[in-house]
XYZ file of N, CA and C in Angstrom:
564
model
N 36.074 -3.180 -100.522
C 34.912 -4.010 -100.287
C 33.892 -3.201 -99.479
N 32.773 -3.106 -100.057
C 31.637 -2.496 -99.443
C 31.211 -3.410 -98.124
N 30.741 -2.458 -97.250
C 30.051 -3.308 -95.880
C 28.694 -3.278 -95.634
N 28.013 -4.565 -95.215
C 26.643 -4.378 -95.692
C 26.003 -3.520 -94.310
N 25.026 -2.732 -94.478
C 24.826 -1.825 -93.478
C 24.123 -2.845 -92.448
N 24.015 -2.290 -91.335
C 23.730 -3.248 -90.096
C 22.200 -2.796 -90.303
N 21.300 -3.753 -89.823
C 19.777 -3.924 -89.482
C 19.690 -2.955 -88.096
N 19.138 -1.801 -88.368
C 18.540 -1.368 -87.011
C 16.964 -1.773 -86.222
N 16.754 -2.450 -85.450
C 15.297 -2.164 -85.007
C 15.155 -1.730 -83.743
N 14.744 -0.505 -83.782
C 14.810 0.222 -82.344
C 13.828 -0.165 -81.258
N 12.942 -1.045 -81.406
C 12.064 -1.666 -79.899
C 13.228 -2.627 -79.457
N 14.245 -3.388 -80.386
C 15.005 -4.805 -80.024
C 16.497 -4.566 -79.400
N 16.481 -5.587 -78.214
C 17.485 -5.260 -77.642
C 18.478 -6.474 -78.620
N 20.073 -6.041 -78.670
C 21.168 -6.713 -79.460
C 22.099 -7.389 -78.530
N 22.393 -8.339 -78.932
C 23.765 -8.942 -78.046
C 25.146 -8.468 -78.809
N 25.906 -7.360 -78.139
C 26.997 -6.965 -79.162
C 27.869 -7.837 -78.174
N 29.140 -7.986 -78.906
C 30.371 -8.943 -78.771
C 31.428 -8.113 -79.680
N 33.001 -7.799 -78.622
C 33.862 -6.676 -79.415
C 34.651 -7.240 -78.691
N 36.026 -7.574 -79.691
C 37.201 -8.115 -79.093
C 38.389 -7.614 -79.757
N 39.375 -7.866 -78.521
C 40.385 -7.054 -79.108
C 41.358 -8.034 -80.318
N 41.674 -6.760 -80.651
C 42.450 -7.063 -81.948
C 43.864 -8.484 -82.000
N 43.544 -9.600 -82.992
C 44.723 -10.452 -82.412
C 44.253 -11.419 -81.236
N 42.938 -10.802 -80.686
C 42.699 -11.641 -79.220
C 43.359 -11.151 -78.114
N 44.281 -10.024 -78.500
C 45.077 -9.277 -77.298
C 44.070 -8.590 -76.121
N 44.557 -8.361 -75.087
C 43.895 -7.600 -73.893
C 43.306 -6.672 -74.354
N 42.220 -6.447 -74.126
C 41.273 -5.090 -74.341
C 41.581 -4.273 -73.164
N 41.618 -5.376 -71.827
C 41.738 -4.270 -70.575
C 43.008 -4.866 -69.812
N 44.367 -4.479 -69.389
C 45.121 -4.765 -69.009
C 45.197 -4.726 -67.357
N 44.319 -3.750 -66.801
C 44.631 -3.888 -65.447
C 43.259 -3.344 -64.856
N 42.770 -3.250 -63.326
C 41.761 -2.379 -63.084
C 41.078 -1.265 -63.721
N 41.849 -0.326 -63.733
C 41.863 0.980 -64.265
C 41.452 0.917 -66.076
N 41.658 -0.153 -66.572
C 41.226 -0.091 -68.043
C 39.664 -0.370 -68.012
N 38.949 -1.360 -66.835
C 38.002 -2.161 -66.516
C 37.418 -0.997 -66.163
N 37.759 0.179 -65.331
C 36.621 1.483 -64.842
C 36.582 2.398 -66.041
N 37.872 2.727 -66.393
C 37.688 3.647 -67.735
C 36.260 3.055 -68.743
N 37.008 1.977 -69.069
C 35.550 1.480 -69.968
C 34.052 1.172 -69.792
N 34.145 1.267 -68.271
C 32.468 1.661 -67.736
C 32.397 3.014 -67.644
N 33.296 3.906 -67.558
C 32.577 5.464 -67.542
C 32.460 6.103 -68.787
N 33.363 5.037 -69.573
C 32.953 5.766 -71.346
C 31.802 5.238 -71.434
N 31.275 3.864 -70.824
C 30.028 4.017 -71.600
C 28.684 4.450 -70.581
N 28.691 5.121 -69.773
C 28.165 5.717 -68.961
C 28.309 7.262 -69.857
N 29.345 7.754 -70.146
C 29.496 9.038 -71.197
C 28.683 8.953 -72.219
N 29.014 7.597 -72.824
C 28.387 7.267 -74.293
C 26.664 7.468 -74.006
N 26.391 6.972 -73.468
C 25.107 6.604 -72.867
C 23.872 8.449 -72.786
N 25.050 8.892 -72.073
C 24.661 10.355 -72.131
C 24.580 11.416 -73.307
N 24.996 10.824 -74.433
C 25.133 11.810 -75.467
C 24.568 10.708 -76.826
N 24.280 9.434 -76.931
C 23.723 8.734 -77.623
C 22.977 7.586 -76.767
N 21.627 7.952 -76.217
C 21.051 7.140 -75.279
C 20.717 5.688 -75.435
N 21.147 4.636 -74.936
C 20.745 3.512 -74.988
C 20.469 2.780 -73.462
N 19.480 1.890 -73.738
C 19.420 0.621 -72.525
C 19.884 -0.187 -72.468
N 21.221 -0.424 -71.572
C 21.638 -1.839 -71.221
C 21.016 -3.013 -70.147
N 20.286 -3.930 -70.703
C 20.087 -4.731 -69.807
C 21.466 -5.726 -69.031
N 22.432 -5.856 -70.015
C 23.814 -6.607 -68.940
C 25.031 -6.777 -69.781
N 26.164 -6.726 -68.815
C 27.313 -6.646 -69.640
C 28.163 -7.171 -68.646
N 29.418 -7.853 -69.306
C 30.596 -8.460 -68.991
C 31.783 -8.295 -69.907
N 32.792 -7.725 -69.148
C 34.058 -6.997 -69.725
C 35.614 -8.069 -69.133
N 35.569 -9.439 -70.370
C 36.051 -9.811 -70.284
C 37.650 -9.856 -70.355
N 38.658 -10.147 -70.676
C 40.058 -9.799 -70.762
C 40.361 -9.248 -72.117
N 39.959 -10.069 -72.645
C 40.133 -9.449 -74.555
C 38.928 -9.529 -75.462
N 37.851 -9.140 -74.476
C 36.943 -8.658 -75.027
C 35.369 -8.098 -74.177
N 34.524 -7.903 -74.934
C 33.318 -8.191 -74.160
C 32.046 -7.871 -74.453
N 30.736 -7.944 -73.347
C 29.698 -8.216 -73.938
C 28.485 -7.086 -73.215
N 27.549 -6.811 -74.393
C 27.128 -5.916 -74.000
C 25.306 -6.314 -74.342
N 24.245 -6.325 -73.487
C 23.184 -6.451 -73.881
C 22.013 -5.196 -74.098
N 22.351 -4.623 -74.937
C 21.708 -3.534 -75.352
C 20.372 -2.876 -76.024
N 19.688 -2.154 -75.956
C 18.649 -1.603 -77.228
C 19.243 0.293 -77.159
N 19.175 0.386 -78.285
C 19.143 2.197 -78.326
C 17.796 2.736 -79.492
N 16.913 3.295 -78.765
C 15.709 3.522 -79.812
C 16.135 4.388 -79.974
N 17.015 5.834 -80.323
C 17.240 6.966 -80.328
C 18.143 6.846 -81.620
N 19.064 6.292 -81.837
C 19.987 6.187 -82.953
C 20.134 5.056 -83.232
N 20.928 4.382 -84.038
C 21.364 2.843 -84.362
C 22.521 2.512 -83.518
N 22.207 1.001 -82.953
C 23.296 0.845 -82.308
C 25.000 0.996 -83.027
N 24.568 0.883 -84.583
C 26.213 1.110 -84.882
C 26.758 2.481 -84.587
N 25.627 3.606 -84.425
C 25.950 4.483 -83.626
C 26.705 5.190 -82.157
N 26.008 4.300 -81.298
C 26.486 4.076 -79.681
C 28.177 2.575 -79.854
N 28.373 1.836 -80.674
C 29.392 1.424 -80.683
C 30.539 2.073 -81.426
N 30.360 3.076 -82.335
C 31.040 3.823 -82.939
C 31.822 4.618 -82.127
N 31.116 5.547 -81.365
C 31.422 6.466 -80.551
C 32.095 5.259 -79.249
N 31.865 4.540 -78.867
C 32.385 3.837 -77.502
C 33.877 2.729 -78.005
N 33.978 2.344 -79.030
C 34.749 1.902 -79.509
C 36.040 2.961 -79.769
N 35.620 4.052 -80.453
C 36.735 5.177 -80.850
C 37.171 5.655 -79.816
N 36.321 6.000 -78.765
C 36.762 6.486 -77.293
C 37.645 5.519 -76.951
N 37.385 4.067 -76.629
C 37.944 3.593 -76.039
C 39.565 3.239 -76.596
N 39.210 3.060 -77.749
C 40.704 2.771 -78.720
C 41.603 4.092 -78.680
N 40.857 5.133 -78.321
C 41.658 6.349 -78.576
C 43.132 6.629 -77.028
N 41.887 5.973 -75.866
C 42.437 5.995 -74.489
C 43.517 4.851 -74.316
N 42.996 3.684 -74.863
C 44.126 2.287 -74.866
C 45.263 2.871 -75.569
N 45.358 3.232 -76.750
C 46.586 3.604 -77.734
C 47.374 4.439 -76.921
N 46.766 5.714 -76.409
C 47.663 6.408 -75.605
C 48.122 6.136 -74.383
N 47.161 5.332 -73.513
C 47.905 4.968 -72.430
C 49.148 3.828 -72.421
N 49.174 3.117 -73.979
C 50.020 2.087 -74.412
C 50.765 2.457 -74.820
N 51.093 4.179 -75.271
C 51.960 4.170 -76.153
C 51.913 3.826 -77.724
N 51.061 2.829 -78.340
C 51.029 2.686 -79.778
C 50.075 3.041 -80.723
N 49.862 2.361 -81.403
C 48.961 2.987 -82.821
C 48.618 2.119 -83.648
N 47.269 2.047 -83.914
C 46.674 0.903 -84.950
C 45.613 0.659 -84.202
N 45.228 -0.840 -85.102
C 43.386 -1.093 -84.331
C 44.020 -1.784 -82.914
N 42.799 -1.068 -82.399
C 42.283 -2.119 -80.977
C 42.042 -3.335 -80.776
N 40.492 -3.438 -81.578
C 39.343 -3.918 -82.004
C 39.489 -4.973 -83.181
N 39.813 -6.279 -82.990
C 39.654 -6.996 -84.126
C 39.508 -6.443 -85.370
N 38.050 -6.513 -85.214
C 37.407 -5.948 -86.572
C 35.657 -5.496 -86.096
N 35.066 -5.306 -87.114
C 33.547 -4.840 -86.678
C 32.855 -5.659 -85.403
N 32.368 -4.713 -84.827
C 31.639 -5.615 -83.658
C 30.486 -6.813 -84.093
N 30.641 -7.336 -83.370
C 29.391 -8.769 -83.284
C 28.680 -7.905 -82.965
N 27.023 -8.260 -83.686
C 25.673 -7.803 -82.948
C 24.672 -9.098 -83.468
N 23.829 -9.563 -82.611
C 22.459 -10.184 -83.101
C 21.542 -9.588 -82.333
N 20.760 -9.788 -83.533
C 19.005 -8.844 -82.288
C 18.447 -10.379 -81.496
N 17.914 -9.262 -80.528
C 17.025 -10.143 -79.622
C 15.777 -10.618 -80.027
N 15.203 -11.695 -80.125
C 13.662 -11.195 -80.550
C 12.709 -11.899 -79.403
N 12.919 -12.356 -78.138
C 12.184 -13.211 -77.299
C 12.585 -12.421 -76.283
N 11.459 -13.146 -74.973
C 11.565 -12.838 -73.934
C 13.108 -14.017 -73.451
N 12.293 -15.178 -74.065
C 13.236 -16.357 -73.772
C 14.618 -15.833 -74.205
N 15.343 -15.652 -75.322
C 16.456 -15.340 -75.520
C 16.888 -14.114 -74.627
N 16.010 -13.175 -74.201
C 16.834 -12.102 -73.468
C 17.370 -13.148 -72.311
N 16.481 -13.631 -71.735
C 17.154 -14.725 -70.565
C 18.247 -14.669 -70.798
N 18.135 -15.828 -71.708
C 19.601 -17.043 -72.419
C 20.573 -16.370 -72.540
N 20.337 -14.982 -73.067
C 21.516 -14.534 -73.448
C 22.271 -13.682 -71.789
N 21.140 -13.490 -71.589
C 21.965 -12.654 -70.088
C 22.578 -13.398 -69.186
N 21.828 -14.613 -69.413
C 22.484 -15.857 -68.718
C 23.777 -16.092 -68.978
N 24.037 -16.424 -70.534
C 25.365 -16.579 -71.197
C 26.249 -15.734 -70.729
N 25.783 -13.882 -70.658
C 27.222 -13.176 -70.566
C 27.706 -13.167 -69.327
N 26.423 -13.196 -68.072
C 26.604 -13.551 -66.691
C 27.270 -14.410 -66.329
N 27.770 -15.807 -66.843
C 28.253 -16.957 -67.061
C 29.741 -16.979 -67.878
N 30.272 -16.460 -68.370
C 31.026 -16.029 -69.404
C 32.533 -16.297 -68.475
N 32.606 -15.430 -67.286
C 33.929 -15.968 -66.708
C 34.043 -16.835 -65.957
N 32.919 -17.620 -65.845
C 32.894 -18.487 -64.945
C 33.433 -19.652 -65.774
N 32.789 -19.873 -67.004
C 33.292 -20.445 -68.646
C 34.627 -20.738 -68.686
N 35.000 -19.787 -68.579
C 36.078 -19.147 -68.805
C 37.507 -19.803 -67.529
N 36.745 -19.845 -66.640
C 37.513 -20.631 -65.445
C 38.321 -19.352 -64.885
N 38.085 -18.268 -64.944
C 38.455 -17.139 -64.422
C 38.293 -16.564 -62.794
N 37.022 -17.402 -62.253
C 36.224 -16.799 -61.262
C 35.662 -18.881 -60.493
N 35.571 -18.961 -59.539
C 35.179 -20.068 -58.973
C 33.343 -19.905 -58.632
N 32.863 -18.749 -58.969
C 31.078 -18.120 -58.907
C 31.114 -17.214 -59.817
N 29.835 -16.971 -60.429
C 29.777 -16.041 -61.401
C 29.195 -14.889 -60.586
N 29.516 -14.704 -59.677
C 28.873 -13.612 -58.817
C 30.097 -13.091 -57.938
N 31.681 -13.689 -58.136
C 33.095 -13.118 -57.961
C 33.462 -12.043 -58.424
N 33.264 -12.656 -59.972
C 33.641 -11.346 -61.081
C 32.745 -10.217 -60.762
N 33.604 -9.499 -60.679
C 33.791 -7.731 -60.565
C 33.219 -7.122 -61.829
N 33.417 -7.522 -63.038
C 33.806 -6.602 -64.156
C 32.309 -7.426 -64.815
N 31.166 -7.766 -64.475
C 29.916 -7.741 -65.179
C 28.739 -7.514 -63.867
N 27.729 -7.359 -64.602
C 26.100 -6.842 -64.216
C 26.014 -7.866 -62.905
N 26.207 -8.825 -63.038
C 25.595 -9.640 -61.972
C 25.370 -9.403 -60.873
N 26.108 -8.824 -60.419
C 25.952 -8.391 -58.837
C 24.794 -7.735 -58.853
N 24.474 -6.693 -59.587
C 23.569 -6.087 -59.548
C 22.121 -6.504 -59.804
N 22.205 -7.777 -60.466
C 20.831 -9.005 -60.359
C 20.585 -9.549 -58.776
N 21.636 -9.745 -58.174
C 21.213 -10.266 -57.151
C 21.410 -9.453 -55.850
N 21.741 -8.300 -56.165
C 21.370 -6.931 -55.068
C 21.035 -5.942 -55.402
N 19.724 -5.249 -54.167
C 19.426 -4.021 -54.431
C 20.106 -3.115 -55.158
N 21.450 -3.258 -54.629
C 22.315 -1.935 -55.484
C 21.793 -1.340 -57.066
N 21.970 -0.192 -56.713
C 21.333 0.507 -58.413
C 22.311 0.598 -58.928
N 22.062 0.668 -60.521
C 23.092 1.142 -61.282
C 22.512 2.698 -62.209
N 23.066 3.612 -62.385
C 22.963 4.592 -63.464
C 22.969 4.167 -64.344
N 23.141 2.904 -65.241
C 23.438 2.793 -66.382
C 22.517 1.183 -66.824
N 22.938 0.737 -65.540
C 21.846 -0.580 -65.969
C 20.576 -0.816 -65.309
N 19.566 -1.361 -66.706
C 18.346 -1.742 -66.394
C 17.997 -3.262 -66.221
N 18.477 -3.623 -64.816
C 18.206 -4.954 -64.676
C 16.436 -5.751 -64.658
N 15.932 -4.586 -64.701
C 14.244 -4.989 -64.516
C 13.671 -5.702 -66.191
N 14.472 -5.085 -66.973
C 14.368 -5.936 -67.959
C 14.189 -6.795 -67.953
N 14.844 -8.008 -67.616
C 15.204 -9.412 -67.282
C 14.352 -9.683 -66.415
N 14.895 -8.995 -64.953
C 14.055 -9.863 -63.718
C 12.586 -9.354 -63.692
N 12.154 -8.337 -64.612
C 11.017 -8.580 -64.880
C 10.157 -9.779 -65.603
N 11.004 -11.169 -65.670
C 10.198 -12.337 -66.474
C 9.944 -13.086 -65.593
N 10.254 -12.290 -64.078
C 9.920 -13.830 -63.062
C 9.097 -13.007 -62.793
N 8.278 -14.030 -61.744
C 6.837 -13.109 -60.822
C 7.537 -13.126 -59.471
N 7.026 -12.161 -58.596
C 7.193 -12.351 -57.417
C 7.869 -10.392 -56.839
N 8.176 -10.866 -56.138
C 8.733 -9.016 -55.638
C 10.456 -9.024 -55.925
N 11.148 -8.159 -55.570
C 12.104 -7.784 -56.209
C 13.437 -8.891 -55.712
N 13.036 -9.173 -54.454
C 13.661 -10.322 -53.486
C 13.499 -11.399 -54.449
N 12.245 -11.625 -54.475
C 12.415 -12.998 -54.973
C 12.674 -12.986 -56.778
N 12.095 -11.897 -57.350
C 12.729 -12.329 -58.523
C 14.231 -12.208 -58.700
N 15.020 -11.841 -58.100
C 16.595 -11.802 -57.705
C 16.883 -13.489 -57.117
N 15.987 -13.786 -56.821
C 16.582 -15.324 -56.116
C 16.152 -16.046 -57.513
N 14.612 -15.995 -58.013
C 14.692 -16.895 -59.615
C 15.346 -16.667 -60.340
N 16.288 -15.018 -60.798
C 17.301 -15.271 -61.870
C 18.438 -16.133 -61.237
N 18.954 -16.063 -60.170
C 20.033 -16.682 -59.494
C 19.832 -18.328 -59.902
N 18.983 -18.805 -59.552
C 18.219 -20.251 -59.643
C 18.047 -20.203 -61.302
N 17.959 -19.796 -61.593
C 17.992 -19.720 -63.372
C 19.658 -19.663 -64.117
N 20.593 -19.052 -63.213
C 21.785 -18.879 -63.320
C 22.367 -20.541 -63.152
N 22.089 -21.314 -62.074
C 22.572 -22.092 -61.500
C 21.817 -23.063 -62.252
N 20.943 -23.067 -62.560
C 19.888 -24.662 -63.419
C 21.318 -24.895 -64.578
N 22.045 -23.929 -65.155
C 22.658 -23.618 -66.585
C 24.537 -24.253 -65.768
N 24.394 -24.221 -64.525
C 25.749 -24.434 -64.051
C 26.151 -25.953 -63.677
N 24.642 -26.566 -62.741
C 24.376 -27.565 -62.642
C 24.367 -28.224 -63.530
N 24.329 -27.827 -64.806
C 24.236 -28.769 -65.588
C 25.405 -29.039 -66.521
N 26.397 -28.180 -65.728
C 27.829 -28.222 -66.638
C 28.085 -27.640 -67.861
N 27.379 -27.109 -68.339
C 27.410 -26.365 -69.803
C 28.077 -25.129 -69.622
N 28.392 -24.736 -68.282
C 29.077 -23.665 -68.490
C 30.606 -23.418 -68.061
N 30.838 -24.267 -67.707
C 32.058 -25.043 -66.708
C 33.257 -25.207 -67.928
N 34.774 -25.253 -67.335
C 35.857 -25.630 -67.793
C 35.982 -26.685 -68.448
């Protein structure tokens, strides 16, 4: 069966979604959770893309991306094989990782970049994993609501849709986080 080739548009950022195979653990312990941020910190360096936010859930996860340089099936190619190559051996076995082909939809709004960063920011909280979505360790968030830099992520993306200085647009995504919590839609 032929696969239909993926839509590239290189100004648009994508919401990719990659889970492991079966629904099994993608990341089994700490150490799977750092490996898979420095592959794509690697990846990043040799097929350039912008992440505006990501969350690296248990058996799977989420990545908010644009790469104008190549196609993103490019930068998941390479980060997927890396990563499946490191899981197999540190497991001992052999076969897919990875379900099957990654999820991608393009972005086409300011509004949906929100929504969606909102969603993956929100994701373990969903999930009933974390009692704040600002617990979890293993996504962007922290880095929305503190100075802290990242090498790899471009949070100005986003908190560039509020007005105000860097303080306060860090307090409107937060308040934008919480309008979506308050209202139970993201809850157990």
């Amino acid at each position: 069966m032929v696969r239909k080739p993926r839509l590239w548009v290189p100004e648009s950022f994508y919401h990719v979604i990659c889970r492991g195979n079966r629904r099994d653990a993608l990341f089994k312990d700490k150490g799977d959770f750092k490996v898979f941020l420095h592959m794509l910190q690697e990846v990043n360096k040799r097929s350039p893309f912008e992440l505006a936010a990501y969350c690296l859930m248990t058996n799977h996860f989420h990545l908010q991306l644009r790469s104008q340089e190549q196609p993103v099936s490019k930068v998941m190619s390479l980060l997927n094989k890396r990563y499946a190559d490191y899981y197999n051996t540190k497991n001992g076995i052999t076969g897919h990782v990875f379900e099957k082909r990654y999820f991608d939809k393009i972005i086409y709004s300011n509004e949906d970049m929100l929504e969606i960063s909102r969603y993956i920011h929100l994701n373990p909280l969903k999930a009933g994993m974390v009692q704040t979505a600002e617990s979890y360790r293993w996504s962007s968030y922290r880095y929305y609501l503190y100075t802290k830099k990242s090498a790899l992520l471009n949070s100005d993306v986003i908190l560039d849709s509020f007005s105000g200085s860097g303080t306060e647009k860090r307090e409107k995504y937060r308040m934008y986080l919480n309008e979506e919590i308050e209202k139970g839609q993201h809850l157990v």
